Coordinates of C-alpha atoms in Angstrom, one line a residue:
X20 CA 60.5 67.7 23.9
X21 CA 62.8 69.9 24.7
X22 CA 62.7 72.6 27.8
X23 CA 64.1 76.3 27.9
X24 CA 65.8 77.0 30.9
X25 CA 65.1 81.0 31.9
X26 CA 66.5 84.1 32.9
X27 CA 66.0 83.9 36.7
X28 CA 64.3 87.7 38.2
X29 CA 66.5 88.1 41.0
X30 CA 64.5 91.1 42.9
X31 CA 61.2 92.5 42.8
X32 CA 62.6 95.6 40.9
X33 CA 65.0 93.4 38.7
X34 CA 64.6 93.7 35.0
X35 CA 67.8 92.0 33.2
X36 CA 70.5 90.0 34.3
X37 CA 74.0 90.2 32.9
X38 CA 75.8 86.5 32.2
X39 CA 79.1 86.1 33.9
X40 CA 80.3 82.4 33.1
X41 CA 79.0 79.4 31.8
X42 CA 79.2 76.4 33.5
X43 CA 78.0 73.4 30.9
X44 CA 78.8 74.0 27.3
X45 CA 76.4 72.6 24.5
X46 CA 76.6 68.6 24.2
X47 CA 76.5 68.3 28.1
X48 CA 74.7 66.0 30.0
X49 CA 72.6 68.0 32.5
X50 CA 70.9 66.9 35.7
X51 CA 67.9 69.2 37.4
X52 CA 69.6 71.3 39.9
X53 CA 73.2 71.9 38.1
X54 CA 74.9 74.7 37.8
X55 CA 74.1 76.0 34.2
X56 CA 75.7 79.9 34.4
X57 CA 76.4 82.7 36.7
X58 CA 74.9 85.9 36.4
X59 CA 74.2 88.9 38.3
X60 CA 72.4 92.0 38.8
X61 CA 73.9 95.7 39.3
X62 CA 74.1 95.0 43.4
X63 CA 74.6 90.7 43.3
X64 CA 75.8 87.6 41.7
X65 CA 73.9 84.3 41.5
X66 CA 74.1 80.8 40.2
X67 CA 71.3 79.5 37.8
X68 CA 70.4 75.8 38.6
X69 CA 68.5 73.6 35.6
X70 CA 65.3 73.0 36.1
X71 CA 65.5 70.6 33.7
X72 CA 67.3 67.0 32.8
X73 CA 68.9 65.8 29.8
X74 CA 71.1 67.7 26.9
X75 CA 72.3 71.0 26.8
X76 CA 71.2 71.4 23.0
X77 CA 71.4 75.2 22.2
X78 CA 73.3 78.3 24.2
X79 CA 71.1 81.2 23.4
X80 CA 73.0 84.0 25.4
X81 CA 77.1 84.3 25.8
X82 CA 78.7 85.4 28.9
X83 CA 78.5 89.3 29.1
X84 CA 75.3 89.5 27.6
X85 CA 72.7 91.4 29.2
X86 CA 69.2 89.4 29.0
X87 CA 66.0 90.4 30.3
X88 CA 64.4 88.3 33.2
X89 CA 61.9 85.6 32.3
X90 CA 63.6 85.1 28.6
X91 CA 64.7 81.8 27.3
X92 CA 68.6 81.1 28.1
X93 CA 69.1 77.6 26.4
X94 CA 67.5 74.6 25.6
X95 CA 67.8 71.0 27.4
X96 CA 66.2 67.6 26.1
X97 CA 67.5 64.9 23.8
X98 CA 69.8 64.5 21.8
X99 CA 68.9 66.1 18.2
X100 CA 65.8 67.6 19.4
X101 CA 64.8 70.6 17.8
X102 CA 64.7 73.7 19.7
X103 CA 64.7 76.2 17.4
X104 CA 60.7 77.4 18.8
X105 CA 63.2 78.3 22.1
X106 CA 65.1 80.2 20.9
X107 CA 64.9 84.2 20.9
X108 CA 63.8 85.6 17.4
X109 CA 62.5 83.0 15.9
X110 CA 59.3 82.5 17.9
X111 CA 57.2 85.0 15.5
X112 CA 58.1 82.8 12.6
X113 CA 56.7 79.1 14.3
X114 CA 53.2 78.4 15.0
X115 CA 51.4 79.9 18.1
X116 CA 50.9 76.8 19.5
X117 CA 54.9 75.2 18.9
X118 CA 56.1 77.3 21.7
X119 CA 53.2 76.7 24.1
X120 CA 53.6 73.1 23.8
X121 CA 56.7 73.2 24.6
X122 CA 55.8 74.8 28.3
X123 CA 54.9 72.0 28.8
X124 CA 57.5 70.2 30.3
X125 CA 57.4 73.3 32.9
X126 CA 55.5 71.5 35.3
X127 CA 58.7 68.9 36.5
X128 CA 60.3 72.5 36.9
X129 CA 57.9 73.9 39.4
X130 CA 58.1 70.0 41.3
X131 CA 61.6 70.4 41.5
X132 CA 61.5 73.9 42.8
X133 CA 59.0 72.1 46.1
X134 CA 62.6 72.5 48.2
X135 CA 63.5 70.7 51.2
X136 CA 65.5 74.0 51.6
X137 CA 63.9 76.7 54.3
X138 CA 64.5 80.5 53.6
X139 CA 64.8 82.9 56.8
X140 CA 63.4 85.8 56.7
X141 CA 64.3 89.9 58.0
X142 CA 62.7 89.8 61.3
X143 CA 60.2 92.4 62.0
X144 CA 61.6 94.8 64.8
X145 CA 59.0 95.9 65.7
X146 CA 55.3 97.3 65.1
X147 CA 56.2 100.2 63.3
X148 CA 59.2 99.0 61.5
X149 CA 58.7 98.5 57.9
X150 CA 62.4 97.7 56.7
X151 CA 65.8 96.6 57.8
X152 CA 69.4 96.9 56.2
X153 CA 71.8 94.3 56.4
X154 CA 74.6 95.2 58.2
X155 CA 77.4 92.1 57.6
X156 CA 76.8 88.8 56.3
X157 CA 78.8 86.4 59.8
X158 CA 77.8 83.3 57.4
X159 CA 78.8 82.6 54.0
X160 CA 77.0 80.0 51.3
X161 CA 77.9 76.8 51.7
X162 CA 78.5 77.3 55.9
X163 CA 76.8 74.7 57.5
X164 CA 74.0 76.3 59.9
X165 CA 72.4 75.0 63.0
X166 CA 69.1 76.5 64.1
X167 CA 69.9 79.4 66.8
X168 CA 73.1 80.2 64.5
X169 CA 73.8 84.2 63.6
X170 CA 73.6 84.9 60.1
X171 CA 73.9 88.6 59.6
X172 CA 73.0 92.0 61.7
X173 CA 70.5 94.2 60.6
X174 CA 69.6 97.0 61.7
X175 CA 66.2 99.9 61.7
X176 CA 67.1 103.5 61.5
X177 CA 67.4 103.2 65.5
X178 CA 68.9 99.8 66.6
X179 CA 70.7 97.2 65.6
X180 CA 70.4 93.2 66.2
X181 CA 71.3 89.9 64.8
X182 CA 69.2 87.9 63.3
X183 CA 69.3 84.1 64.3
X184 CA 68.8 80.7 61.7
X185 CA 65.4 79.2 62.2
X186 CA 66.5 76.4 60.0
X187 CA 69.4 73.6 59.7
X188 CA 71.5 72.7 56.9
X189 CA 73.9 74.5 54.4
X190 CA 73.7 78.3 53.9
X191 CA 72.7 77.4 50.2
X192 CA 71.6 80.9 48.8
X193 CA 71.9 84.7 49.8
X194 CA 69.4 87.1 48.2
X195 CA 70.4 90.8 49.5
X196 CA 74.0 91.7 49.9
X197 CA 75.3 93.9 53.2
X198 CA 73.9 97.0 53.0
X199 CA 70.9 96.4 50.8
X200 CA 67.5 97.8 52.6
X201 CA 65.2 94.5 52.9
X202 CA 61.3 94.9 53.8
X203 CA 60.4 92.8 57.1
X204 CA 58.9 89.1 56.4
X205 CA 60.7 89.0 52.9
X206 CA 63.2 86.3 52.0
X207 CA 66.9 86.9 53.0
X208 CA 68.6 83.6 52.8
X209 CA 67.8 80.0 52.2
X210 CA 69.2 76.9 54.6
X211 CA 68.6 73.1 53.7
X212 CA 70.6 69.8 52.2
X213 CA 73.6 70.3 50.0
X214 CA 72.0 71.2 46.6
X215 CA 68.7 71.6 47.2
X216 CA 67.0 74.2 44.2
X217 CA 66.6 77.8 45.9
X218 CA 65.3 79.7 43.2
X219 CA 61.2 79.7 44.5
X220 CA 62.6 81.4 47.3
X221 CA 64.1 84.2 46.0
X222 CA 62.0 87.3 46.3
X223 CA 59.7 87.8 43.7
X224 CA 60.7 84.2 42.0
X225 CA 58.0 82.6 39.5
X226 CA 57.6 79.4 40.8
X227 CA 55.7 77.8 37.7
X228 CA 58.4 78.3 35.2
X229 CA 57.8 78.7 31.6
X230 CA 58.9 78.9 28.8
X231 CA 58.9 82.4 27.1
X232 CA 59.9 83.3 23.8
X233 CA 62.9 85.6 23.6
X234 CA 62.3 89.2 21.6
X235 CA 65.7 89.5 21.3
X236 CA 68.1 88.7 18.7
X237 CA 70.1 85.7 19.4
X238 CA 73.8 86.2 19.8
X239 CA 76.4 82.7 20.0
X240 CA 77.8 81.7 22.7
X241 CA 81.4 81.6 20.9
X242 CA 81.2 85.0 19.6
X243 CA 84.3 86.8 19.5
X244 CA 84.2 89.6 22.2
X245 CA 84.5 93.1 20.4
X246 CA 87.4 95.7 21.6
X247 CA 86.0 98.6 23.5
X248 CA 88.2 101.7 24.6
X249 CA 88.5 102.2 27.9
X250 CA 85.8 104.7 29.1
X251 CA 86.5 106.6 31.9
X252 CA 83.7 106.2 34.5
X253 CA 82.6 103.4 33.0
X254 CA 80.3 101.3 35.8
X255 CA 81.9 97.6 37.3
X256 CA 79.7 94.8 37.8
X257 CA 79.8 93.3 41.2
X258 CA 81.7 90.4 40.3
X259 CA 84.5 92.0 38.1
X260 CA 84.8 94.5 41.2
X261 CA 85.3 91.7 43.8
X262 CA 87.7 90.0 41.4
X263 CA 89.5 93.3 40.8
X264 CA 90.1 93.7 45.0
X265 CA 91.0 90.1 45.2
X266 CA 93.8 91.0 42.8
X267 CA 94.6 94.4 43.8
X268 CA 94.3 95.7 40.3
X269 CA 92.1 98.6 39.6
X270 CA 89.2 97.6 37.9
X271 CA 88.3 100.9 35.9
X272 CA 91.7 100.5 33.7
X273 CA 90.0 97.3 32.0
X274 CA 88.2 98.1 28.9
X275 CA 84.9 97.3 29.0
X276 CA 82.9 94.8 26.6
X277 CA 80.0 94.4 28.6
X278 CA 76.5 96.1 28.1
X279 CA 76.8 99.8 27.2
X280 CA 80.6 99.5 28.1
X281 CA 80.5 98.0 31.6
X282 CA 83.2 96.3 32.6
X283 CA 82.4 92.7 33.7
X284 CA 84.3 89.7 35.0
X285 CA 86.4 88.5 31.2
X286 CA 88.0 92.3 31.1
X287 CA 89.4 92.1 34.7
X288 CA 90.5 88.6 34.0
X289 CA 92.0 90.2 30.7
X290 CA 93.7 93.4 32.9
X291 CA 95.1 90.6 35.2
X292 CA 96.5 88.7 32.7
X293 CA 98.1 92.1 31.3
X294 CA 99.9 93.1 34.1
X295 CA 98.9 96.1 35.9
X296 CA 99.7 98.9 34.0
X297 CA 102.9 100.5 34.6
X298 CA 101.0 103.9 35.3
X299 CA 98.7 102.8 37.4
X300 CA 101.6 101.0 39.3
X301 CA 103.9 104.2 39.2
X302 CA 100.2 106.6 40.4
X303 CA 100.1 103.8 43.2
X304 CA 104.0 104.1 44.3
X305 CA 103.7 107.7 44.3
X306 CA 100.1 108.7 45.7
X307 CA 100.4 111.0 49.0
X308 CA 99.4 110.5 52.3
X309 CA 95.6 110.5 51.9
X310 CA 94.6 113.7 54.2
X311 CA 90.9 112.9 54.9
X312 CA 88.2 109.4 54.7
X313 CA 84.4 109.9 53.8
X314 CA 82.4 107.9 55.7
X315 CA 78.8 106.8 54.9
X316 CA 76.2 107.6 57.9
X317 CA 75.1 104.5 59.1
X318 CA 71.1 103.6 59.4
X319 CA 71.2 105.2 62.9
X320 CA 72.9 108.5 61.6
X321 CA 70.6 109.0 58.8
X322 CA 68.0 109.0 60.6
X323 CA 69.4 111.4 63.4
X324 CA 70.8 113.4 60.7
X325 CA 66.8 113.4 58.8
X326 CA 65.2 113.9 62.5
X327 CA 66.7 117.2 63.2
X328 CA 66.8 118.6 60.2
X329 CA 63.1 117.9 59.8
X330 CA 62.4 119.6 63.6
X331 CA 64.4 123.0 62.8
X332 CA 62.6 123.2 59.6
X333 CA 59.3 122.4 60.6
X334 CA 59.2 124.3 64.3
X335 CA 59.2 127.6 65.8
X336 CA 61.7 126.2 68.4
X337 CA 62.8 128.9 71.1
X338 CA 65.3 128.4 74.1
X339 CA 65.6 129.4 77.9
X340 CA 68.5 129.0 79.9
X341 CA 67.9 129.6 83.8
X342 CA 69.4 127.9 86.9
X343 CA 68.7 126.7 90.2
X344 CA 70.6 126.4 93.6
X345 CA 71.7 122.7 93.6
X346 CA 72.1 122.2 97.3
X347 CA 69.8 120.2 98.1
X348 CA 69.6 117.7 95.3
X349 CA 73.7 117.4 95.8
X350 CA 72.6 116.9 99.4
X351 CA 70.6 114.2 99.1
X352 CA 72.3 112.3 96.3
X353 CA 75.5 111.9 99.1
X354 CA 72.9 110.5 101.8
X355 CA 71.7 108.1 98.9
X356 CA 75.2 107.4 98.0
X357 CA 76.2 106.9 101.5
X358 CA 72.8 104.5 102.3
X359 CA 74.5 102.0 99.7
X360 CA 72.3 98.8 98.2
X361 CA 70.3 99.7 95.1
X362 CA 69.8 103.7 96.3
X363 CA 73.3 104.1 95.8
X364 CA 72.6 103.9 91.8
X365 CA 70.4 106.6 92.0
X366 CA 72.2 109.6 90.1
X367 CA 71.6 113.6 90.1
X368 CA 69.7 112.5 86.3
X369 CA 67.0 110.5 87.9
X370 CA 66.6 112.6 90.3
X371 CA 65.9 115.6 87.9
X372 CA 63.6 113.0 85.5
X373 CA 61.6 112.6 88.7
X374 CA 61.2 115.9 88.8
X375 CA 60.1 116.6 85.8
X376 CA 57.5 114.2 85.3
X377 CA 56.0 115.3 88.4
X378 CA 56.6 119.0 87.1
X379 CA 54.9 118.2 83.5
X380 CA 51.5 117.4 84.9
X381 CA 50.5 121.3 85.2
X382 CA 51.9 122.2 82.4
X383 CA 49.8 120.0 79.7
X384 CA 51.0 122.0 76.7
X385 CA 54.7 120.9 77.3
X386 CA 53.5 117.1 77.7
X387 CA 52.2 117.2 74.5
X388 CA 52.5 116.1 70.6
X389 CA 52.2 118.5 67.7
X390 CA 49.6 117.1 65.3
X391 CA 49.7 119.5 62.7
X392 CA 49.8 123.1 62.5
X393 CA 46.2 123.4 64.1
X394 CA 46.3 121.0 67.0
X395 CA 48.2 119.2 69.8
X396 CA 48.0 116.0 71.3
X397 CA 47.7 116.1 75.2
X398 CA 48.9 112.9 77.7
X399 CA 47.3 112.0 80.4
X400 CA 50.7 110.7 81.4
X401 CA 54.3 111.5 81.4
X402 CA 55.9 109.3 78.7
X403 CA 59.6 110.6 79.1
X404 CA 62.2 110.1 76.4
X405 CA 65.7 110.3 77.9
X406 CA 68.5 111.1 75.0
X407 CA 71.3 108.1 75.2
X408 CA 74.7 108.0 73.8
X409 CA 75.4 104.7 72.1
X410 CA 78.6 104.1 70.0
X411 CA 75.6 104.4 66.7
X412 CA 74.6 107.3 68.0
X413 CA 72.2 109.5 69.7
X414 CA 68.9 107.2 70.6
X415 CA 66.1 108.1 72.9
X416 CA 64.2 105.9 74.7
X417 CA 60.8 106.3 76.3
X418 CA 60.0 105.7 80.0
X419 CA 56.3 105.2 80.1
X420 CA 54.3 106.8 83.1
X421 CA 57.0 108.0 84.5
X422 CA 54.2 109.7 86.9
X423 CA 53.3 107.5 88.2
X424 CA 57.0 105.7 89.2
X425 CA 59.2 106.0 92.4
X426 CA 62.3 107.8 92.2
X427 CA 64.0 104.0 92.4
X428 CA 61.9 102.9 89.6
X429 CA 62.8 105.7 87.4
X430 CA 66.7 105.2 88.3
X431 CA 66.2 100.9 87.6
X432 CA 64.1 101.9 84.3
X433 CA 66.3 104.3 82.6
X434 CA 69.8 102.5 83.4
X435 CA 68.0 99.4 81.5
X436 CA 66.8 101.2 78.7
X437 CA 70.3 102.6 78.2
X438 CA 72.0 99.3 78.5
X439 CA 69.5 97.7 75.6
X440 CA 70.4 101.1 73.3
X441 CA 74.4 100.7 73.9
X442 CA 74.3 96.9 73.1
X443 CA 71.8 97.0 69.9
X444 CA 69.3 94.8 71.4
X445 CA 66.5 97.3 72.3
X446 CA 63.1 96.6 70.9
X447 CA 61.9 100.0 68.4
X448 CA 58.9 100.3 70.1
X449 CA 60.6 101.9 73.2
X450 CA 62.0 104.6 70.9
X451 CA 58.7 105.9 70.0
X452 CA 55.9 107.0 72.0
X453 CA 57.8 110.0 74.3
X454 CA 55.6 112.7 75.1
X455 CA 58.7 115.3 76.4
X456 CA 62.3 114.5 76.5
X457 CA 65.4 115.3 78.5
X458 CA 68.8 115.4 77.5
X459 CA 72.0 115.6 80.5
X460 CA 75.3 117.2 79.3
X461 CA 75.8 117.9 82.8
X462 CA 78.3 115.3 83.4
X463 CA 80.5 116.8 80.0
X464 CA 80.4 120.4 81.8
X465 CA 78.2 122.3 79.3
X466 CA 77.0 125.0 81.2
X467 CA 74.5 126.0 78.6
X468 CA 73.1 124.4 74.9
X469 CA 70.3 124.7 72.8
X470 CA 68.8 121.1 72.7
X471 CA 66.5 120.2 69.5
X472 CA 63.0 119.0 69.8
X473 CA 62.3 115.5 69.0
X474 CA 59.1 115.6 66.4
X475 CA 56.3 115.9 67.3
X476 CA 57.2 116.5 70.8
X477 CA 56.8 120.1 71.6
X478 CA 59.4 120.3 74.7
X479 CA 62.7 119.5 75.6
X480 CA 64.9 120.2 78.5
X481 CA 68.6 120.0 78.6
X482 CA 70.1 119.6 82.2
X483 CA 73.6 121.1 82.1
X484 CA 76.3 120.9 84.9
X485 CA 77.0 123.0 88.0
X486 CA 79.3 125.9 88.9
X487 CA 79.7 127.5 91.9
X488 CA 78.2 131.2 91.8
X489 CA 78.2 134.1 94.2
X490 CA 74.8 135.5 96.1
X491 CA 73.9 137.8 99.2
X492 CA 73.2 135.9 102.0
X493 CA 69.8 136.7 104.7
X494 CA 72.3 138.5 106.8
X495 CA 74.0 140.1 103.9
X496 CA 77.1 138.4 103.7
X497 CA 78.2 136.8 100.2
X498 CA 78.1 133.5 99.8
X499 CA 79.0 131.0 97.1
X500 CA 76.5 128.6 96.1
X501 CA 76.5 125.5 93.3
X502 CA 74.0 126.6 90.6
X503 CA 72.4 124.1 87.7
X504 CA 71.5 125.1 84.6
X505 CA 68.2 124.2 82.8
X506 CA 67.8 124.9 78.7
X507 CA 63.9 124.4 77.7
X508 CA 63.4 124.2 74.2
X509 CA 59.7 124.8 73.2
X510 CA 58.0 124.9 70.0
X511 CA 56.5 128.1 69.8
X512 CA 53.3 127.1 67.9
X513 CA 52.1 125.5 70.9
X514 CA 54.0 127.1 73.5
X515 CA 54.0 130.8 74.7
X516 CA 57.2 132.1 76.4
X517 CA 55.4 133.0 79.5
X518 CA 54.1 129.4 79.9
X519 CA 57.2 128.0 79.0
X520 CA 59.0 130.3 81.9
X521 CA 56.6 129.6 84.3
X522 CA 57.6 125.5 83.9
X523 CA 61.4 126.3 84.7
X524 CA 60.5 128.3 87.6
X525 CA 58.4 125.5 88.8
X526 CA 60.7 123.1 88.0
X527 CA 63.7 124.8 89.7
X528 CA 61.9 125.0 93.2
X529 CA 60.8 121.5 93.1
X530 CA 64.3 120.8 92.7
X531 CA 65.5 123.2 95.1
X532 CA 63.2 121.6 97.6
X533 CA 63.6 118.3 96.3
X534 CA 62.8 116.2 99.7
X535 CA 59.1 118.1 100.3
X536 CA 58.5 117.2 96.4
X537 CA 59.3 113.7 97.4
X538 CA 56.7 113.7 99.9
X539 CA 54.0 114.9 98.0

């Protein structure tokens, strides 16, 4: 009897599929696994395998047509079968139970789709990471892979990583494209033997196929291709735009005869064939210098860009800039530096993160998290975020209990945690979890800034650099001194600007007498 072969549903969210090319034509002998027809979606292109052996008898769908997902494509069995209870429109006018006999054969289908072939999955980065994008594709389908292999980069809103092949074989199928947002645990890719089926991996796939009765009009898979006008705007299919680079024609000067005028893979092939328009060719010869480039924010950016906009809408921030005399902290970084070994690493910046996380403890409101409007969290410990430039972008890890860490151990912790942002490898839970955070433009010579609160911290410091300042001596002669700048940030639901003051001063004599702090 024979078997409809169905519209694949490429995505959770997938509803049609446009065909791109057929592959068999009717009076074909057809093996399970073949390649019947392209077709894609609007962000990918796929192959559709047969799930079933024998004759192609009946071509329901030409290329171009948009069909919806789950709907009869064509008919395989023997030769002269009838298939007409297949095909789309016709299925009101049989019997109820013609069609649903004819599921039957369904069952070899979901056999066939019991694959040898393995699908990797987007690694969960994390506890509180829900979804990754995919930043570029290293392996292409039909690569042989070897487990331990890298088959693409992903990254959260605050890292990115590479994600290794836990199986072996050939790269048979890729479901998301670079840039697509993928939920963790779901189905990126499929490895196995050369043609192995791959369609019960794909996200969302119905693995017991059957047969469903199209409510659409059938259209003949010879049918002459009507003119459209070229329609300005007019949206390109994926494959029609990758053809259209690959020939370095412009894509939107083909006329479209695809669904609602989109221009699909034939009217590319058809501008090709053309010639590129002489005034498209002249517009290219004679186009200027192009005087700026929009870029996209990356995953990091976005989130950056999201983060702050989100803390100066939703605080009462407020900043004070004061200063301290940097003496002694410049004093005893030289008889670190000149101790050598692993005290020689030890930099003004930890010095000052020691500081403060000594500091913090008596002043609880500043160690704190905004809950909402009517509350704040309060730590028992210092959990200090410490702002990092990476090439992606700002990122802040957290240094857990700084409290209760050496001077040493803060220097070792930090300059690890800043090495794991700058290469992409650092785990998202260490970017969460801060309970204050400082930020050093010191080193850049900003002698004052206005840093932004990381949500739902309710404090931030901003260390800036020195300069050399002019004071009255004991014995009344002027002398010049080197003077630090500290800019406190403080969200002024939780934080009065008397409290807030009373921290920097605190904070400035520690630092000022930075070796009796140390003894403490």
């Amino acid at each position: 009897m024979a078997t409809a072969v169905i519209m694949p549903k490429a995505g959770i969210t997938v509803e049609s599929c446009i065909i791109g090319e057929w592959q068999k034509k009717v009076g074909d002998q057809v093996k399970v696994g073949d390649i019947l027809f392209t077709y894609e979606t609007d962000k990918a292109s796929f192959e559709c395998e047969s799930t079933a052996e024998g004759q192609l008898l009946e071509i329901f769908f030409g290329e171009g047509d948009e069909v919806p997902c789950l709907v009869n494509v064509c008919a395989i069995g023997q030769a002269g079968e009838d298939c007409s209870a297949l095909r789309g429109g016709s299925a009101a006018e049989e019997p109820v139970a013609a069609p649903a006999a004819a599921a039957a054969p369904a069952a070899p289908a979901a056999v066939a789709c019991n694959t040898k072939a393995q699908a990797v999955i987007m690694p969960k980065a994390g506890i509180t990471v829900e979804s990754c994008i995919i930043g570029e594709w290293l392996k292409q389908v039909g690569d042989q892979i070897k487990v331990g292999d890298i088959l693409f980069t992903y990254e959260t809103d605050k890292a990115s990583f590479e994600c290794e092949s836990t199986a072996e074989g050939e790269l048979l199928a890729i479901f998301y494209n670079e840039g697509d947002e993928v939920p963790c645990m779901e189905n990126v890719c499929a490895v196995g033997p050369h043609g192995e089926p791959t369609d019960c991996l794909k996200p969302g796939a119905v693995v017991e196929v059957v047969a469903v009765a199209a409510a659409v009009a059938p259209t003949a898979a010879a049918a002459e291709v009507p003119v459209a006008e070229v329609k300005a705007g007019a949206p390109v299919s994926p494959r029609a735009a990758k053809l259209a680079k690959a020939a370095g024609v412009d894509a939107s000067l083909a006329a479209g005869t695809g669904p609602n005028g989109r221009i699909i893979e034939r009217d590319v092939q058809k501008l090709i064939a053309q010639g590129v328009p002489a005034k498209a060719t002249a517009a290219v010869a004679a186009a200027p210098e192009t005087e700026y480039e929009d870029i996209k924010f990356s995953g990091i950016r976005r989130a950056i860009s999201k983060s702050m906009h989100t803390s100066l809408s939703t605080m009462a921030q407020l900043t004070h800039n004061t200063s301290f005399d940097a003496t002694c902290i410049l004093n005893y970084r030289k008889a670190l530096k000149a101790a050598g070994g692993e005290y020689a690493g030890i930099t003004l910046g930890d010095i000052i993160l020691y500081a403060v996380s000594r500091t913090l403890k008596n002043h609880p409101d500043l160690n704190a998290n905004m809950l909402d409007d009517n509350s704040i969290r309060r730590f028992n410990h210092v959990n200090l975020g410490v702002a990092v430039d990476t090439p992606r972008g700002l990122m802040v890890p957290t240094i857990f209990h700084a409290d209760e860490m050496s001077l040493l151990e803060i220097s070792k912790a930090v300059k690890e945690l800043a090495a794991e942002c700058r290469d992409g490898a650092i785990n998202p839970d260490k970017l969460s979890g801060g309970s204050f955070t400082v930020s050093n433009l010191g080193n850049l010579g900003v002698e004052s800034f206005t840093p932004v609160i990381n949500p739902p911290q309710t404090g931030i410091l901003g260390v800036c650099g020195t300069t050399d300042r002019v004071r009255k001596a004991a014995d009344g002669s002027i002398e010049i001194y080197p003077a630090m700048g500290l800019s406190l940030t403080y969200d002024h639901r939780a934080v009065d600007g008397t409290p807030a003051a009373r921290f920097q001063q605190e904070l400035g004599k520690n630092l000022e007498q930075f070796t009796t702090l140390l003894a403490k």
